[in-house]
Amino acid sequence: MVGSEKVRKIYKESERGLKVPFKEISLSNGETVQLYDTSGGYFYDENPELKKIRKEWIEKRKDLKNPTQMAFAKMGIITEEMEFVALREGVDKEFVRKEVAKGRAIIPANMNHPESEPMIIGSQFLVKINANIGSSEIVADENCEVEKLKASIRFGADTVMDLSTGGNLYKIRENIVRKSPVPIGTVPIYETFERCQKKIENLDFAIFKDVLIEQAEQGVDYFTIHSGILKNNLEKAFKRTTGIVSRGGSIIAMWMCNTQKENFLYTNFDEILEILAKYDIAISLGDGLRPGSIADANDESQFSELKTLGELTKLAWEKNVQVMIEGPGHIPINLIEENIELEKKYCFDAPFYTLGPLVTDIGMGRDHITSSIGGALMAFYGASMICYVTPKEHLGLPQLEDVKEGIIAHKIAVHSADVARGNKMAINWDLQMSKARADFRWEDQFNLCLDRERVYDYFSRSGKPLSENENYCSMCGPDYCPMKMVKKIKEST
Amino acid sequence: MVGSEKVRKIYKESERGLKVPFKEISLSNGETVQLYDTSGGYFYDENPELKKIRKEWIEKRKDLKNPTQMAFAKMGIITEEMEFVALREGVDKEFVRKEVAKGRAIIPANMNHPESEPMIIGSQFLVKINANIGSSEIVADENCEVEKLKASIRFGADTVMDLSTGGNLYKIRENIVRKSPVPIGTVPIYETFERCQKKIENLDFAIFKDVLIEQAEQGVDYFTIHSGILKNNLEKAFKRTTGIVSRGGSIIAMWMCNTQKENFLYTNFDEILEILAKYDIAISLGDGLRPGSIADANDESQFSELKTLGELTKLAWEKNVQVMIEGPGHIPINLIEENIELEKKYCFDAPFYTLGPLVTDIGMGRDHITSSIGGALMAFYGASMICYVTPKEHLGLPQLEDVKEGIIAHKIAVHSADVARGNKMAINWDLQMSKARADFRWEDQFNLCLDRERVYDYFSRSGKPLSENENYCSMCGPDYCPMKMVKKIKEST
């Protein structure tokens, strides 16, 4: 699965000598295109050796009490991570520092994950995508999850979440973190629930805290924590068409109903923050009450939780913990803009990280498309990261092929938002593709697209085989190719 | 490929006894859902016998000189076709008449296609999708095109265009029209070009007119005609990144460059309209200068042609010919709204029928997704019909499987726009799906979705086999299913 030799990983060097990776494509007209490269080495090599590129940077900071990117940013310090992402995004590093200081962008970078290549999530940067992988209690295969990780990164995932709930959780996660050049997220309440033998009555904060510290030590870069779902939100949520559709949210809801106590992730929020600050783990404030159907979109349950997430954001920022806010879910097209406007307002411009949203409920079997429509629009309006949805959504645990389909669909979605938002790298990518198309430079088109194998396969097996230099494709055939006709006219005049 | 016995074709009877088809789904909770049914008989039966349902209605009108739906509408007459679509869409028939009279909606219905079930295309109705099928000079198989027609209709195409350019064009088209319960469109310049042995110097209006009359006699319901591309637009168009990407547009451009004359589809527009009016064929004014890349979107070439299309729209309406306007193509998300606003303005609210648009140029191999994103947004802003794009776009002629993928992706797109635009039937469809999901009524979900086989396959082969009544799926597994947890809480309180 190695790409063409015309596609290679290059490094640009930053002011203080950091090596920042790009994917460079050599075109047949002599030009080159440089693209943001999420792939670590995995695009070019099945099993690249991951370097601990952040090791030295981290060692310098190890005696500091609060070594978060936000803390440094507030002190006016431009970290190596900030310089790295500035070059990666093609922006000024002081701008990066300011965005991180204000909480408008985050650089998830656990000190115990030195293999990760720094990346930034914020509305002023390229829109990112996350791939959810992980076992479930009925499908648990450790190797399979590493394969999903590799496929995710190869096709463009910016972060990966390990949502495993079955098999040896520690081992699966260890394999993933150590093999990952992108930040890894988890939902620690899942492992906590496992440790309670899935019995709500055994659940408490002490176990949760143990899990948190263990995962922090392993190198997880961000945690989804459902601290915003409160006792007084529950009754309304139960009356919805689809109630609660967040796994973490429903575990906490059950616990609250069982104990009649307030959410322990809310009441112990300070202690959680202290752990996160120590490792520079970002918090992704979970939306336990995200709508799970069009009927429930933008309702009081969602927005009352969102307000709580805003309050928690302020508390986290006081402790210099980097924050992003999770968002829905299922939202019709007409309500997407309101959804993100309220997020910006209630949560003080903290990055919005949404699951799609799905713009209709009937897309089962093709929900990667339903989600790409909503994700593109949400990103256009200012979301910073979109969690992919695979074709298996609502139906089963995604397999390797589903991961690939989910990634590519959402890569198209966020890239189209980048183009619409005027990102120069994104616009140039499109331009180079279109120029290659107009010139019948097929090999260049294959190298510029998101899935070389698929595209080459489609091209070559449609109708009569065509040599790569033919100036038409089987869609219109040689005598009906408009681009060929225009070329003829141009040449004759 | 026959659906569940719980999904059947029913008929509602209109005031004057017309039988209007619906897809009725019997749910396991005793309720029923009725959906708009494009499928003719093809959803329920591989080879249904098509009835000539319009035969009697047409015979009554055969001595009239100008028997178009628009002419009747302007006279205040509610035709059978109008009554049929009113019941089909769940709106008042007088409202249908008014929309048709104003030119804001069309009912493509050639008098020689009595097999077609009337349908309406307009911004106040459900958004429709078109499927392009047809041979090319290097892939021409007559049976294959009929199979594509059937697949299109089965999965929800509202109209089908036969764009064949290879093989026996007459025979392919005859097979398609006679087997089709949905309106059929064509681009007659293709057959004209074939009759000229693909030599521009042989091309003239006389041959075009012969083709037009022959296709009109066969029963084609709408013609794409590129009358709006004019000599003085060409120079700018040639300077674009991707020049001209319309096959019809580039044929006409070559002819104009060759002869130094004005477009014969423009200079002979009146004569074209007279033929169309006689058969009640709608004209789909082709956008020969649609942008073929993000770089060319919303440029002067496109908008100057659009203004000409507006002038032609007025001429067509004077002769009571029903009109829709074709639109792009490639448009970034941020320019979609302007594109349709200008269409409404320049073309006096004639229905807008767009090809996607694709929201980025790099989606090759997955352009059905790129196009669904743009199509959903264009439809939300008011487009009336979206032409599908298949995964083979830019690469090759779509095969049967590509047709299916293209249809389903665009069905999701336009349905999500229907939901966002507040269509009650569409919203109810989503609601029923979500209620079935919350109740673990799997069989109901399979029957309500767009691709029963695919969904059932995903559901049943993910992990351990589940019986259809299990109250979870392998995505979260039994102990992490949020919907199950919420159900438990509800039952215990």
PDB file of N, CA and C in Angstrom, chain A residues 285-322:
ATOM      1  N   LEU A 285     -14.781  18.210  26.740  1.00  0.00           N
ATOM      2  CA  LEU A 285     -15.964  18.154  27.605  1.00  0.00           C
ATOM      3  C   LEU A 285     -17.096  17.457  26.864  1.00  0.00           C
ATOM      4  N   GLY A 286     -17.439  16.282  27.352  1.00  0.00           N
ATOM      5  CA  GLY A 286     -18.388  15.414  26.655  1.00  0.00           C
ATOM      6  C   GLY A 286     -19.809  15.949  26.686  1.00  0.00           C
ATOM      7  N   ASP A 287     -20.526  15.706  25.593  1.00  0.00           N
ATOM      8  CA  ASP A 287     -21.925  16.143  25.531  1.00  0.00           C
ATOM      9  C   ASP A 287     -22.823  14.933  25.742  1.00  0.00           C
ATOM     10  N   GLY A 288     -22.972  14.588  27.008  1.00  0.00           N
ATOM     11  CA  GLY A 288     -23.783  13.431  27.366  1.00  0.00           C
ATOM     12  C   GLY A 288     -25.225  13.570  26.906  1.00  0.00           C
ATOM     13  N   LEU A 289     -25.657  14.799  26.715  1.00  0.00           N
ATOM     14  CA  LEU A 289     -27.047  15.016  26.304  1.00  0.00           C
ATOM     15  C   LEU A 289     -27.165  15.467  24.849  1.00  0.00           C
ATOM     16  N   ARG A 290     -26.181  15.078  24.039  1.00  0.00           N
ATOM     17  CA  ARG A 290     -26.307  15.438  22.618  1.00  0.00           C
ATOM     18  C   ARG A 290     -27.558  14.795  22.041  1.00  0.00           C
ATOM     19  N   PRO A 291     -28.213  15.508  21.108  1.00  0.00           N
ATOM     20  CA  PRO A 291     -29.424  14.933  20.497  1.00  0.00           C
ATOM     21  C   PRO A 291     -29.070  13.733  19.626  1.00  0.00           C
ATOM     22  N   GLY A 292     -29.874  12.696  19.732  1.00  0.00           N
ATOM     23  CA  GLY A 292     -29.656  11.488  18.947  1.00  0.00           C
ATOM     24  C   GLY A 292     -30.670  11.346  17.830  1.00  0.00           C
ATOM     25  N   SER A 293     -31.380  12.407  17.577  1.00  0.00           N
ATOM     26  CA  SER A 293     -32.367  12.382  16.487  1.00  0.00           C
ATOM     27  C   SER A 293     -32.685  13.817  16.083  1.00  0.00           C
ATOM     28  N   ILE A 294     -33.171  13.958  14.880  1.00  0.00           N
ATOM     29  CA  ILE A 294     -33.561  15.287  14.387  1.00  0.00           C
ATOM     30  C   ILE A 294     -34.604  15.897  15.320  1.00  0.00           C
ATOM     31  N   ALA A 295     -35.497  15.059  15.830  1.00  0.00           N
ATOM     32  CA  ALA A 295     -36.568  15.559  16.707  1.00  0.00           C
ATOM     33  C   ALA A 295     -36.014  16.206  17.976  1.00  0.00           C
ATOM     34  N   ASP A 296     -34.845  15.757  18.435  1.00  0.00           N
ATOM     35  CA  ASP A 296     -34.283  16.272  19.692  1.00  0.00           C
ATOM     36  C   ASP A 296     -33.249  17.381  19.491  1.00  0.00           C
ATOM     37  N   ALA A 297     -32.985  17.751  18.231  1.00  0.00           N
ATOM     38  CA  ALA A 297     -31.892  18.701  17.953  1.00  0.00           C
ATOM     39  C   ALA A 297     -32.136  20.064  18.586  1.00  0.00           C
ATOM     40  N   ASN A 298     -31.054  20.672  19.050  1.00  0.00           N
ATOM     41  CA  ASN A 298     -31.081  22.031  19.604  1.00  0.00           C
ATOM     42  C   ASN A 298     -32.155  22.202  20.680  1.00  0.00           C
ATOM     43  N   ASP A 299     -32.342  21.188  21.498  1.00  0.00           N
ATOM     44  CA  ASP A 299     -33.384  21.305  22.523  1.00  0.00           C
ATOM     45  C   ASP A 299     -32.792  21.773  23.847  1.00  0.00           C
ATOM     46  N   GLU A 300     -33.690  21.951  24.812  1.00  0.00           N
ATOM     47  CA  GLU A 300     -33.282  22.512  26.095  1.00  0.00           C
ATOM     48  C   GLU A 300     -32.254  21.624  26.788  1.00  0.00           C
ATOM     49  N   SER A 301     -32.416  20.313  26.667  1.00  0.00           N
ATOM     50  CA  SER A 301     -31.460  19.405  27.306  1.00  0.00           C
ATOM     51  C   SER A 301     -30.054  19.691  26.800  1.00  0.00           C
ATOM     52  N   GLN A 302     -29.919  19.763  25.478  1.00  0.00           N
ATOM     53  CA  GLN A 302     -28.582  19.985  24.925  1.00  0.00           C
ATOM     54  C   GLN A 302     -28.025  21.330  25.378  1.00  0.00           C
ATOM     55  N   PHE A 303     -28.815  22.365  25.250  1.00  0.00           N
ATOM     56  CA  PHE A 303     -28.276  23.701  25.515  1.00  0.00           C
ATOM     57  C   PHE A 303     -28.041  23.953  27.003  1.00  0.00           C
ATOM     58  N   SER A 304     -28.834  23.309  27.859  1.00  0.00           N
ATOM     59  CA  SER A 304     -28.553  23.526  29.288  1.00  0.00           C
ATOM     60  C   SER A 304     -27.236  22.842  29.657  1.00  0.00           C
ATOM     61  N   GLU A 305     -26.966  21.675  29.085  1.00  0.00           N
ATOM     62  CA  GLU A 305     -25.668  21.042  29.316  1.00  0.00           C
ATOM     63  C   GLU A 305     -24.542  21.905  28.733  1.00  0.00           C
ATOM     64  N   LEU A 306     -24.796  22.481  27.565  1.00  0.00           N
ATOM     65  CA  LEU A 306     -23.768  23.299  26.902  1.00  0.00           C
ATOM     66  C   LEU A 306     -23.378  24.492  27.793  1.00  0.00           C
ATOM     67  N   LYS A 307     -24.375  25.069  28.454  1.00  0.00           N
ATOM     68  CA  LYS A 307     -24.068  26.175  29.378  1.00  0.00           C
ATOM     69  C   LYS A 307     -23.160  25.705  30.508  1.00  0.00           C
ATOM     70  N   THR A 308     -23.469  24.530  31.039  1.00  0.00           N
ATOM     71  CA  THR A 308     -22.609  23.973  32.093  1.00  0.00           C
ATOM     72  C   THR A 308     -21.191  23.757  31.567  1.00  0.00           C
ATOM     73  N   LEU A 309     -21.085  23.262  30.347  1.00  0.00           N
ATOM     74  CA  LEU A 309     -19.764  23.050  29.759  1.00  0.00           C
ATOM     75  C   LEU A 309     -18.993  24.363  29.673  1.00  0.00           C
ATOM     76  N   GLY A 310     -19.713  25.443  29.431  1.00  0.00           N
ATOM     77  CA  GLY A 310     -19.082  26.771  29.410  1.00  0.00           C
ATOM     78  C   GLY A 310     -18.510  27.139  30.771  1.00  0.00           C
ATOM     79  N   GLU A 311     -19.287  26.872  31.826  1.00  0.00           N
ATOM     80  CA  GLU A 311     -18.787  27.167  33.188  1.00  0.00           C
ATOM     81  C   GLU A 311     -17.541  26.337  33.492  1.00  0.00           C
ATOM     82  N   LEU A 312     -17.594  25.073  33.076  1.00  0.00           N
ATOM     83  CA  LEU A 312     -16.462  24.185  33.331  1.00  0.00           C
ATOM     84  C   LEU A 312     -15.230  24.621  32.534  1.00  0.00           C
ATOM     85  N   THR A 313     -15.484  25.159  31.359  1.00  0.00           N
ATOM     86  CA  THR A 313     -14.380  25.659  30.520  1.00  0.00           C
ATOM     87  C   THR A 313     -13.588  26.721  31.286  1.00  0.00           C
ATOM     88  N   LYS A 314     -14.322  27.627  31.904  1.00  0.00           N
ATOM     89  CA  LYS A 314     -13.649  28.699  32.651  1.00  0.00           C
ATOM     90  C   LYS A 314     -12.799  28.135  33.790  1.00  0.00           C
ATOM     91  N   LEU A 315     -13.362  27.156  34.487  1.00  0.00           N
ATOM     92  CA  LEU A 315     -12.608  26.528  35.585  1.00  0.00           C
ATOM     93  C   LEU A 315     -11.339  25.865  35.055  1.00  0.00           C
ATOM     94  N   ALA A 316     -11.462  25.190  33.926  1.00  0.00           N
ATOM     95  CA  ALA A 316     -10.296  24.504  33.352  1.00  0.00           C
ATOM     96  C   ALA A 316      -9.229  25.519  32.952  1.00  0.00           C
ATOM     97  N   TRP A 317      -9.663  26.592  32.332  1.00  0.00           N
ATOM     98  CA  TRP A 317      -8.704  27.611  31.893  1.00  0.00           C
ATOM     99  C   TRP A 317      -7.966  28.245  33.086  1.00  0.00           C
ATOM    100  N   GLU A 318      -8.678  28.369  34.209  1.00  0.00           N
ATOM    101  CA  GLU A 318      -8.007  28.909  35.399  1.00  0.00           C
ATOM    102  C   GLU A 318      -6.820  28.040  35.800  1.00  0.00           C
ATOM    103  N   LYS A 319      -6.974  26.732  35.561  1.00  0.00           N
ATOM    104  CA  LYS A 319      -5.884  25.800  35.876  1.00  0.00           C
ATOM    105  C   LYS A 319      -5.014  25.512  34.649  1.00  0.00           C
ATOM    106  N   ASN A 320      -5.193  26.302  33.600  1.00  0.00           N
ATOM    107  CA  ASN A 320      -4.403  26.160  32.367  1.00  0.00           C
ATOM    108  C   ASN A 320      -4.567  24.819  31.664  1.00  0.00           C
ATOM    109  N   VAL A 321      -5.713  24.194  31.897  1.00  0.00           N
ATOM    110  CA  VAL A 321      -6.004  22.959  31.164  1.00  0.00           C
ATOM    111  C   VAL A 321      -6.657  23.326  29.828  1.00  0.00           C
ATOM    112  N   GLN A 322      -6.142  22.765  28.757  1.00  0.00           N
ATOM    113  CA  GLN A 322      -6.692  23.036  27.429  1.00  0.00           C
ATOM    114  C   GLN A 322      -8.047  22.317  27.277  1.00  0.00           C
TER     115      GLN A 322
END
